[in-house]
Coordinates of C-alpha atoms and ligand atoms in Angstrom, one line a residue:
M1 CA 18.2 18.7 -6.7
A2 CA 20.2 16.6 -9.1
S3 CA 19.0 18.7 -12.1
E4 CA 20.6 21.8 -10.5
N5 CA 23.8 19.9 -10.0
V6 CA 23.8 19.3 -13.8
I7 CA 23.8 23.1 -14.3
V8 CA 26.7 23.6 -12.0
E9 CA 28.8 20.7 -13.3
K10 CA 28.3 21.4 -17.0
N11 CA 28.3 25.1 -16.8
Q12 CA 29.9 25.7 -20.2
G13 CA 27.8 28.4 -21.6
Q14 CA 24.7 30.5 -21.4
A15 CA 22.8 28.4 -24.0
L16 CA 23.2 25.2 -21.9
I17 CA 22.1 26.9 -18.7
T18 CA 19.0 28.3 -20.5
D19 CA 18.3 24.8 -21.8
K20 CA 18.5 23.2 -18.4
I21 CA 16.4 25.9 -16.8
K22 CA 13.8 25.2 -19.5
E23 CA 14.1 21.5 -18.8
N24 CA 13.6 22.1 -15.1
Q25 CA 10.3 23.6 -15.9
K26 CA 8.9 20.3 -17.3
K27 CA 5.7 19.5 -15.4
L28 CA 4.7 16.0 -14.4
Y29 CA 1.1 15.4 -13.2
M30 CA 0.7 12.0 -11.5
E31 CA -2.3 10.1 -10.2
S32 CA -2.2 6.8 -8.3
Y33 CA -5.0 4.2 -8.0
G34 CA -5.1 1.1 -5.9
C35 CA -2.8 0.0 -3.1
Q36 CA -0.3 1.9 -0.9
M37 CA 2.4 0.2 -2.9
N38 CA 1.3 2.0 -6.0
L39 CA 1.4 5.3 -4.1
N40 CA 5.0 4.5 -3.1
D41 CA 5.8 3.5 -6.6
S42 CA 4.6 6.9 -7.9
E43 CA 7.0 8.5 -5.4
I44 CA 9.8 6.4 -6.9
V45 CA 8.8 7.4 -10.4
A46 CA 8.6 11.1 -9.4
S47 CA 12.2 10.7 -8.1
I48 CA 13.5 9.1 -11.3
L49 CA 11.9 11.8 -13.4
S50 CA 13.1 14.7 -11.2
E51 CA 16.6 13.7 -12.4
Q52 CA 15.2 14.4 -15.9
G53 CA 14.1 17.9 -14.9
Y54 CA 10.5 17.1 -14.2
N55 CA 8.7 18.9 -11.3
T56 CA 5.4 17.6 -10.1
T57 CA 2.3 19.7 -10.5
T58 CA -1.3 19.3 -9.2
L59 CA -2.7 21.0 -12.2
I60 CA -3.3 18.6 -15.1
E61 CA -3.9 21.5 -17.5
E62 CA -0.3 22.7 -17.2
A63 CA 1.3 19.2 -17.5
D64 CA 3.8 18.2 -20.1
L65 CA 3.5 14.6 -19.0
V66 CA 0.6 12.8 -17.3
L67 CA 1.3 9.5 -15.6
V68 CA -1.4 7.3 -14.1
N69 CA -0.4 4.5 -11.9
T70 CA -3.1 1.9 -12.4
C71 CA -4.7 -1.0 -10.5
S72 CA -6.1 -4.3 -11.8
I73 CA -7.3 -5.9 -8.6
R74 CA -11.0 -5.7 -9.5
E75 CA -12.8 -5.0 -12.8
K76 CA -14.2 -1.8 -11.3
A77 CA -10.7 -0.5 -10.6
E78 CA -9.8 -0.9 -14.3
M79 CA -13.1 0.8 -15.3
T80 CA -12.3 3.8 -13.1
I81 CA -9.1 4.2 -14.9
R82 CA -10.7 3.9 -18.4
K83 CA -13.0 6.7 -17.3
R84 CA -10.1 8.8 -16.2
L85 CA -8.4 8.4 -19.6
E86 CA -11.5 10.1 -21.1
K87 CA -10.8 13.1 -18.9
Y88 CA -7.2 13.2 -20.0
N89 CA -8.4 13.1 -23.6
A90 CA -10.5 16.2 -23.0
V91 CA -7.4 18.0 -21.6
K92 CA -5.2 16.8 -24.5
R93 CA -7.6 18.4 -27.0
I94 CA -6.7 21.7 -25.4
N95 CA -3.0 20.9 -24.9
P96 CA -2.1 18.5 -27.8
T97 CA 1.7 18.2 -26.9
M98 CA 0.8 16.7 -23.5
K99 CA 2.0 13.0 -23.3
V100 CA 0.1 10.4 -21.4
G101 CA 1.6 7.3 -19.8
V102 CA 0.1 4.4 -18.0
L103 CA 2.1 2.6 -15.2
G104 CA 1.4 -0.2 -12.8
C105 CA -0.7 -3.3 -12.9
M106 CA -3.0 -2.5 -15.8
A107 CA 0.0 -1.6 -17.9
E108 CA 1.6 -4.9 -17.1
R109 CA -1.6 -6.9 -17.7
L110 CA -2.6 -5.3 -21.0
K111 CA 0.8 -4.5 -22.4
E112 CA 0.9 -3.2 -26.1
K113 CA -2.8 -3.9 -26.4
F114 CA -3.4 -0.9 -24.1
L115 CA -1.9 1.4 -26.8
E116 CA -4.3 0.0 -29.4
E117 CA -7.4 0.2 -27.1
E118 CA -6.8 3.7 -25.8
K119 CA -5.6 6.1 -28.5
I120 CA -4.7 8.7 -25.9
I121 CA -1.9 6.6 -24.4
D122 CA 1.7 7.3 -25.5
L123 CA 3.6 5.1 -23.0
V124 CA 3.0 1.8 -21.2
V125 CA 5.3 0.9 -18.3
G126 CA 5.1 -2.1 -15.9
P127 CA 6.0 -1.9 -12.2
D128 CA 9.6 -3.2 -12.6
A129 CA 10.5 -1.0 -15.6
Y130 CA 10.4 2.5 -14.1
R131 CA 14.2 3.1 -14.4
D132 CA 13.6 2.9 -18.2
L133 CA 11.3 5.9 -18.2
P134 CA 14.0 8.4 -19.3
N135 CA 14.7 6.2 -22.4
L136 CA 11.1 5.6 -23.1
L137 CA 10.3 9.3 -23.0
Q138 CA 13.1 9.8 -25.6
E139 CA 11.4 7.1 -27.7
I140 CA 8.1 9.0 -27.7
D141 CA 9.9 12.3 -28.6
A142 CA 11.4 10.4 -31.6
G143 CA 7.8 9.4 -32.5
R144 CA 8.2 5.8 -31.6
E145 CA 6.0 3.5 -29.5
A146 CA 7.2 3.2 -25.9
V147 CA 6.4 0.0 -24.0
N148 CA 8.4 -1.7 -21.3
V149 CA 6.6 -4.4 -19.3
I150 CA 9.5 -6.6 -18.5
L151 CA 9.3 -8.1 -14.9
S152 CA 12.5 -8.3 -13.0
K153 CA 14.2 -10.9 -10.8
D154 CA 15.9 -8.4 -8.5
E155 CA 14.6 -4.8 -9.0
T156 CA 13.6 -3.3 -5.7
Y157 CA 14.4 0.4 -6.4
G158 CA 16.4 0.2 -3.2
D159 CA 18.7 3.1 -4.1
V160 CA 16.0 5.5 -5.3
S161 CA 15.0 8.1 -2.8
P162 CA 11.2 8.6 -3.3
V163 CA 9.9 12.2 -3.8
R164 CA 7.1 12.3 -1.2
L165 CA 3.8 13.1 -3.0
N166 CA 0.7 14.4 -1.2
S167 CA 2.6 13.9 2.1
N168 CA 1.4 15.2 5.5
G169 CA 5.1 15.5 6.4
V170 CA 4.5 13.1 9.3
S171 CA 4.0 9.6 7.9
A172 CA 5.6 7.9 4.9
F173 CA 5.7 4.5 3.2
V174 CA 8.8 2.5 2.8
S175 CA 8.7 -0.5 0.5
I176 CA 10.5 -3.7 1.7
T177 CA 9.4 -6.3 -0.8
R178 CA 8.1 -6.4 -4.3
G179 CA 5.9 -9.0 -6.1
C180 CA 4.2 -12.0 -4.5
D181 CA 4.8 -15.8 -4.8
N182 CA 1.6 -16.8 -3.0
M183 CA -0.7 -17.5 -6.0
C184 CA -4.1 -17.0 -4.3
T185 CA -6.3 -18.2 -7.1
F186 CA -8.4 -15.0 -7.3
C187 CA -5.5 -12.6 -7.4
V188 CA -3.9 -10.9 -10.4
V189 CA -1.0 -9.4 -8.4
P190 CA 1.5 -12.3 -9.0
F191 CA 1.0 -11.8 -12.7
T192 CA 1.3 -8.0 -12.7
R193 CA 4.0 -7.5 -10.1
G194 CA 6.0 -10.6 -10.6
R195 CA 8.0 -12.8 -8.3
E196 CA 8.7 -11.9 -4.7
R197 CA 12.0 -10.0 -4.0
S198 CA 13.2 -8.4 -0.7
R199 CA 15.1 -5.2 -0.4
D200 CA 18.5 -4.8 1.3
P201 CA 17.8 -3.9 5.0
Q202 CA 20.7 -1.3 4.9
S203 CA 18.8 0.6 2.2
I204 CA 15.6 0.4 4.2
L205 CA 17.4 1.8 7.3
A206 CA 19.0 4.5 5.2
E207 CA 15.6 5.5 3.8
I208 CA 14.1 5.7 7.3
Q209 CA 17.1 7.7 8.5
D210 CA 16.5 10.2 5.7
L211 CA 12.8 10.4 6.7
K212 CA 13.8 11.0 10.3
D213 CA 16.1 13.8 9.2
K214 CA 13.2 15.3 7.4
N215 CA 11.1 15.2 10.6
Y216 CA 8.9 12.3 9.7
K217 CA 7.5 10.5 12.8
E218 CA 5.9 7.3 11.4
I219 CA 6.7 4.8 8.7
T220 CA 4.8 2.0 7.2
L221 CA 6.8 -0.9 5.8
L222 CA 5.1 -2.1 2.7
G223 CA 4.9 -5.4 0.8
Q224 CA 2.2 -7.6 -0.7
N225 CA 3.2 -10.1 2.0
V226 CA 5.6 -8.5 4.5
D227 CA 5.9 -11.6 6.7
S228 CA 7.6 -13.3 3.8
F229 CA 10.5 -10.7 3.7
L230 CA 13.8 -12.5 3.5
W231 CA 17.1 -10.8 2.7
F232 CA 19.9 -13.1 1.7
G233 CA 21.8 -10.9 -0.6
G234 CA 19.2 -10.2 -3.3
G235 CA 17.2 -12.0 -5.9
M236 CA 14.0 -13.9 -5.9
K237 CA 12.7 -15.5 -2.7
K238 CA 12.2 -18.8 -4.5
D239 CA 16.0 -19.0 -5.1
F240 CA 16.8 -18.9 -1.4
K241 CA 17.0 -22.7 -1.3
N242 CA 20.0 -22.5 -3.7
A243 CA 21.7 -19.7 -1.8
S244 CA 25.2 -20.2 -0.3
E245 CA 25.5 -21.5 3.3
I246 CA 26.8 -18.0 4.3
A247 CA 23.9 -16.3 2.7
K248 CA 21.5 -18.7 4.5
A249 CA 23.2 -18.2 7.9
T250 CA 23.2 -14.4 7.7
A251 CA 19.7 -14.1 6.1
I252 CA 17.4 -11.5 7.7
D253 CA 13.7 -12.3 8.1
F254 CA 10.7 -9.9 8.8
S255 CA 10.8 -10.1 12.6
Q256 CA 14.5 -9.3 12.5
L257 CA 14.0 -6.4 10.1
L258 CA 11.2 -5.1 12.4
D259 CA 13.5 -5.4 15.4
M260 CA 16.3 -3.6 13.5
C261 CA 14.1 -0.7 12.5
A262 CA 12.4 -0.4 15.9
T263 CA 15.8 -0.4 17.7
A264 CA 17.5 2.0 15.3
F265 CA 14.6 4.5 15.4
P266 CA 13.1 4.4 18.9
K267 CA 11.3 7.7 18.4
M268 CA 9.6 6.7 15.2
R269 CA 6.3 4.8 15.0
I270 CA 6.6 1.7 12.9
R271 CA 3.7 0.1 11.0
F272 CA 3.6 -2.6 8.4
S273 CA 1.2 -3.9 5.7
T274 CA 0.1 -6.5 4.5
S275 CA 0.4 -9.6 6.7
N276 CA -0.6 -12.9 5.3
P277 CA -1.9 -15.4 8.0
Q278 CA -0.1 -18.3 6.4
D279 CA 3.3 -16.6 6.6
M280 CA 3.0 -14.7 9.9
E281 CA 5.5 -16.1 12.4
L282 CA 5.0 -15.7 16.2
D283 CA 8.4 -14.0 16.3
V284 CA 6.7 -11.0 14.6
I285 CA 4.1 -10.7 17.4
Y286 CA 6.8 -11.0 20.0
T287 CA 8.9 -8.3 18.3
M288 CA 5.8 -6.1 18.3
A289 CA 5.3 -6.7 22.0
K290 CA 8.9 -6.0 22.7
H291 CA 9.0 -2.5 21.1
Q292 CA 6.6 0.2 22.2
N293 CA 7.2 2.1 18.9
I294 CA 5.9 -0.7 16.8
C295 CA 2.2 0.1 16.5
N296 CA -0.4 -2.3 18.0
Y297 CA -2.2 -2.9 14.7
I298 CA -2.2 -5.7 12.3
H299 CA -4.0 -5.8 8.9
L300 CA -4.6 -9.6 8.6
P301 CA -6.7 -10.3 5.5
V302 CA -8.6 -13.6 5.7
Q303 CA -10.8 -13.4 2.6
S304 CA -13.4 -16.0 3.8
G305 CA -14.5 -17.7 7.0
S306 CA -15.0 -21.0 5.3
T307 CA -12.2 -23.6 5.2
K308 CA -13.6 -24.9 1.9
I309 CA -13.5 -21.5 0.2
L310 CA -10.0 -20.8 1.7
K311 CA -8.8 -24.0 0.1
A312 CA -10.4 -23.0 -3.3
M313 CA -8.6 -19.7 -2.9
N314 CA -5.3 -21.4 -2.2
R315 CA -4.9 -19.7 1.1
Q316 CA -2.7 -22.1 3.1
H317 CA -4.7 -22.2 6.3
T318 CA -8.0 -23.3 7.7
R319 CA -10.6 -21.2 9.5
E320 CA -9.6 -22.9 12.8
E321 CA -5.9 -22.1 12.2
Y322 CA -6.7 -18.5 11.6
M323 CA -8.8 -18.3 14.8
T324 CA -5.9 -19.8 16.8
L325 CA -3.6 -17.2 15.3
I326 CA -6.0 -14.5 16.3
D327 CA -6.2 -15.9 19.9
T328 CA -2.4 -16.0 20.1
I329 CA -2.1 -12.4 18.9
F330 CA -4.7 -11.1 21.4
K331 CA -3.0 -13.1 24.2
I332 CA 0.5 -11.6 23.5
I333 CA -0.8 -8.1 22.7
P334 CA -4.2 -7.6 24.4
D335 CA -4.8 -4.1 23.2
I336 CA -4.0 -4.8 19.5
A337 CA -6.3 -3.7 16.7
V338 CA -6.9 -6.1 13.8
S339 CA -8.4 -5.4 10.4
Q340 CA -9.5 -7.7 7.6
D341 CA -10.0 -8.0 3.8
M342 CA -12.9 -10.2 2.7
I343 CA -13.9 -11.4 -0.7
I344 CA -17.6 -12.1 -0.9
G345 CA -19.2 -14.6 -3.4
F346 CA -16.1 -16.4 -4.5
C347 CA -16.6 -19.4 -6.8
G348 CA -18.7 -22.1 -5.1
E349 CA -19.6 -20.0 -2.1
T350 CA -22.8 -21.4 -0.5
E351 CA -25.1 -19.9 2.1
E352 CA -23.3 -22.1 4.6
D353 CA -19.9 -20.7 3.6
H354 CA -21.3 -17.2 4.0
Q355 CA -22.6 -18.0 7.5
D356 CA -19.0 -19.2 8.3
T357 CA -17.7 -15.8 7.2
L358 CA -20.3 -14.0 9.4
S359 CA -19.5 -16.2 12.4
L360 CA -15.7 -15.6 11.9
L361 CA -16.4 -11.9 12.0
E362 CA -18.4 -12.4 15.2
Y363 CA -15.5 -14.3 16.7
V364 CA -12.8 -11.8 15.9
K365 CA -14.8 -8.5 16.1
Y366 CA -12.4 -6.7 13.8
D367 CA -11.7 -3.0 14.3
Y368 CA -12.1 -2.3 10.5
G369 CA -12.6 -4.2 7.3
Y370 CA -12.2 -3.9 3.6
M371 CA -14.9 -5.9 1.9
F372 CA -15.6 -6.5 -1.8
T373 CA -17.6 -8.9 -4.0
Y374 CA -15.5 -11.3 -6.0
S375 CA -14.4 -10.0 -9.4
E376 CA -13.0 -12.5 -11.8
R377 CA -9.7 -11.4 -13.2
P378 CA -8.6 -12.7 -16.6
G379 CA -5.6 -15.1 -16.5
T380 CA -5.8 -16.0 -12.8
P381 CA -6.1 -19.7 -11.7
A382 CA -9.7 -19.0 -10.6
A383 CA -10.7 -17.5 -14.0
K384 CA -9.1 -20.5 -15.8
K385 CA -10.4 -23.3 -13.6
M386 CA -13.4 -22.2 -11.6
K387 CA -16.9 -20.9 -12.3
D388 CA -17.8 -17.4 -11.1
D389 CA -21.2 -19.0 -10.1
V390 CA -22.6 -16.8 -7.3
P391 CA -25.2 -14.5 -8.9
L392 CA -24.5 -10.8 -8.6
D393 CA -27.6 -10.1 -6.5
V394 CA -26.6 -12.8 -4.0
K395 CA -23.1 -11.4 -3.8
K396 CA -24.5 -8.0 -3.1
R397 CA -26.9 -9.2 -0.4
R398 CA -24.1 -11.1 1.3
L399 CA -21.8 -8.2 1.1
A400 CA -24.4 -5.9 2.7
E401 CA -24.8 -8.4 5.6
I402 CA -21.1 -8.5 6.1
I403 CA -20.7 -4.7 6.0
T404 CA -23.5 -4.2 8.5
L405 CA -21.9 -6.7 10.9
Q406 CA -18.5 -5.1 10.5
R407 CA -19.9 -1.7 11.2
E408 CA -21.3 -3.0 14.5
H409 CA -17.9 -4.4 15.4
S410 CA -16.1 -1.2 14.4
H411 CA -18.4 0.8 16.7
F412 CA -17.9 -1.7 19.5
R413 CA -14.1 -1.5 19.2
T414 CA -14.1 2.3 18.9
N415 CA -16.5 2.6 21.9
A416 CA -14.2 0.5 24.0
F417 CA -11.5 3.3 23.9
V418 CA -13.9 5.9 25.5
G419 CA -12.6 6.9 28.9
K420 CA -9.0 5.9 28.1
T421 CA -6.0 8.1 27.6
L422 CA -4.2 7.3 24.3
E423 CA -1.1 8.5 22.5
V424 CA -2.0 10.3 19.3
L425 CA 0.5 11.4 16.6
V426 CA -0.8 14.7 15.2
E427 CA -1.2 14.6 11.4
G428 CA -3.0 17.8 10.5
S429 CA -6.2 19.8 10.9
S430 CA -9.5 17.9 11.3
K431 CA -11.5 17.9 8.1
K432 CA -14.5 19.2 9.9
S433 CA -13.0 21.8 12.1
D434 CA -9.9 24.0 11.8
L435 CA -9.8 24.3 15.6
H436 CA -9.2 20.6 16.0
W437 CA -6.2 18.4 15.2
K438 CA -6.6 14.9 13.8
G439 CA -4.2 12.0 14.3
R440 CA -4.1 8.3 14.9
T441 CA -3.5 6.1 17.9
S442 CA -1.1 3.2 17.9
Q443 CA -4.2 1.0 17.0
N444 CA -4.7 3.2 13.9
T445 CA -8.0 4.7 15.1
M446 CA -8.5 8.4 14.1
V447 CA -8.8 10.9 17.0
V448 CA -9.8 14.5 16.9
F449 CA -9.1 17.0 19.7
P450 CA -8.9 20.8 20.3
K451 CA -5.6 22.1 19.0
E452 CA -4.3 24.2 22.0
N453 CA -0.5 24.7 21.6
Y454 CA 0.2 21.3 20.1
K455 CA 1.5 21.1 16.5
V456 CA 1.7 18.7 13.6
G457 CA 4.2 15.9 14.3
D458 CA 3.7 16.0 18.1
F459 CA 2.9 12.9 20.1
V460 CA 0.1 13.9 22.5
N461 CA -1.6 11.9 25.2
V462 CA -5.3 12.5 24.6
K463 CA -8.2 11.6 27.0
I464 CA -11.0 10.0 24.9
D465 CA -14.4 11.5 25.9
D466 CA -16.6 10.3 23.1
C467 CA -16.8 8.6 19.7
T468 CA -18.6 8.3 16.4
S469 CA -18.6 4.9 14.6
A470 CA -15.0 5.4 13.3
T471 CA -13.5 8.4 15.1
L472 CA -12.6 9.1 18.7
I473 CA -13.2 12.6 20.2
G474 CA -11.0 13.7 23.1
T475 CA -9.0 16.4 24.9
A476 CA -5.2 16.7 25.1
V477 CA -3.7 15.9 28.5
E478 CA 0.0 16.4 28.0
Y479 CA 2.9 15.7 25.6
S480 CA 3.8 12.0 25.4
K481 CA 7.2 11.1 26.6
N482 CA 7.9 9.7 23.1
N483 CA 8.5 13.2 21.6
Ligands
SAH1 N1 -1.3 -9.2 -0.4 C1 -2.5 -9.0 0.3 C2 -3.6 -8.6 -0.6 C3 -3.4 -7.8 -1.9 S1 -4.8 -7.5 -2.8 C4 -2.9 -10.3 1.1 O1 -2.1 -11.1 1.5 O2 -4.1 -10.6 1.2 C5 -5.8 -6.6 -1.7 C6 -7.1 -7.2 -1.4 O3 -7.9 -7.1 -2.6 C7 -7.1 -8.7 -1.1 O4 -6.8 -8.9 0.3 C8 -8.5 -9.1 -1.5 O5 -9.4 -9.0 -0.4 C9 -8.9 -8.2 -2.6 N2 -8.9 -8.8 -3.9 C10 -7.9 -9.4 -4.6 N3 -8.3 -9.9 -5.7 C11 -9.6 -9.8 -5.8 C12 -10.6 -10.2 -6.7 N4 -10.4 -10.8 -7.8 N5 -11.9 -9.8 -6.4 C13 -12.2 -9.1 -5.3 N6 -11.3 -8.8 -4.4 C14 -10.0 -9.1 -4.6
F3S2 FE1 -2.6 -11.6 -4.0 FE2 -2.5 -13.5 -2.2 FE3 -0.3 -12.3 -2.9 S1 -4.0 -11.9 -2.3 S2 -0.9 -10.3 -3.5 S3 -1.5 -13.6 -4.3 S4 -0.8 -13.0 -0.9

């Protein structure tokens, strides 16, 4: 580790060594809420702080520093974090020297106000300011307030090698873009994570190589809007139009990045999330079809089945355009799995709009879905200009109807795999039985099967004998040729 290097390099006397060893014992306890990007950001933070002698711990009671990476996407997410802060308060009463920092979207949204509202907090750091953490920690030690919520034009943490937290040792996240320029009217992300920037493909490939060297078998390329990835030498996506002719001619888009990753690492499974229908180019689908190691799974949030509501949400496509995209995807990759995000009860949603959402679900029959009632977020265009006018009981009833239908479709899709033989990447022991492995198919469906002599990280062809609503149950046939 870098901190050990410090001991070797500056080995000038016993006192220094003792100091450093003491420093190495600093304990960092981290929790992440919200999206996969937050999880990956926490891994970046753990890496930055490991250089400062912090080791991570899973025991909050022994922590010198507690960092919580927060989510603002819905009001409920913020309430969960406020509750968590109460728990930290209880621990701090026993361990008064423990410092507490908030990172991520809530930190960015609430800024200094967060320090005033929650007395337990010592440190507030937004998503683009993690490199400043070492300085900010010194500020707290000197008894000063420590807040950095400056959003960046070019920060991608491309050179930071994440410390994998809670990892199964098999799959890992690799960030490829930060921020979002889409401005969906309901969404707080463009305000908390700033403008869209893409990461240098060379640093992406280097990170995947490092994961491969550590025996990882699957990566998920992460971004708020991966289809919008565009590398032209750095900086904000919006500045591409002013880039030099050379930069424009040599720019790399998402389908090219996918192709580069899949070609360079043919033995690794490649996933990506999240796709936005308005930015998804057909080249991406063709690239998926071309490489067997790019998983046949797309998370393609739609948010509503009503063109009127999509327009109010500033999603740049109609219901019909989305359906055409789905048809094309199924035509090019017939055995692909598709999942959705839905927002139920957005401003102005009528019963007819709700029926449109139900009929879109019926049309696509998604493999999975993530469905939530609309939660107004302060400062967003919807909060400023529209009325959150669907009563809570109506939102809840519509949500229940949508969840019931999605469950039927999930079961339908899972059932269709019974009798087939599918490649599974073994991730670990099944939660319910130590005699079974669990792992996922290319389509991202969970499979459990008897362990035999297979081990974690193996690709195994499994014959599917049965299923529950979300899990396939099978027996191993043989090693896949992809090992
Ligand atoms: N970048 C992704 C989504 C990021 S937010 C995309 O292109 O869609 C993840 C999901 O949270 C969204 O897809 C949306 O379904 C949900 N969400 C975002 N803002 C919300 C709000 N104000 N209320 C309820 N759900 C919301
Ligand atoms: Fe949010 Fe829309 Fe971007 S949902 S993250 S503004 S694509």
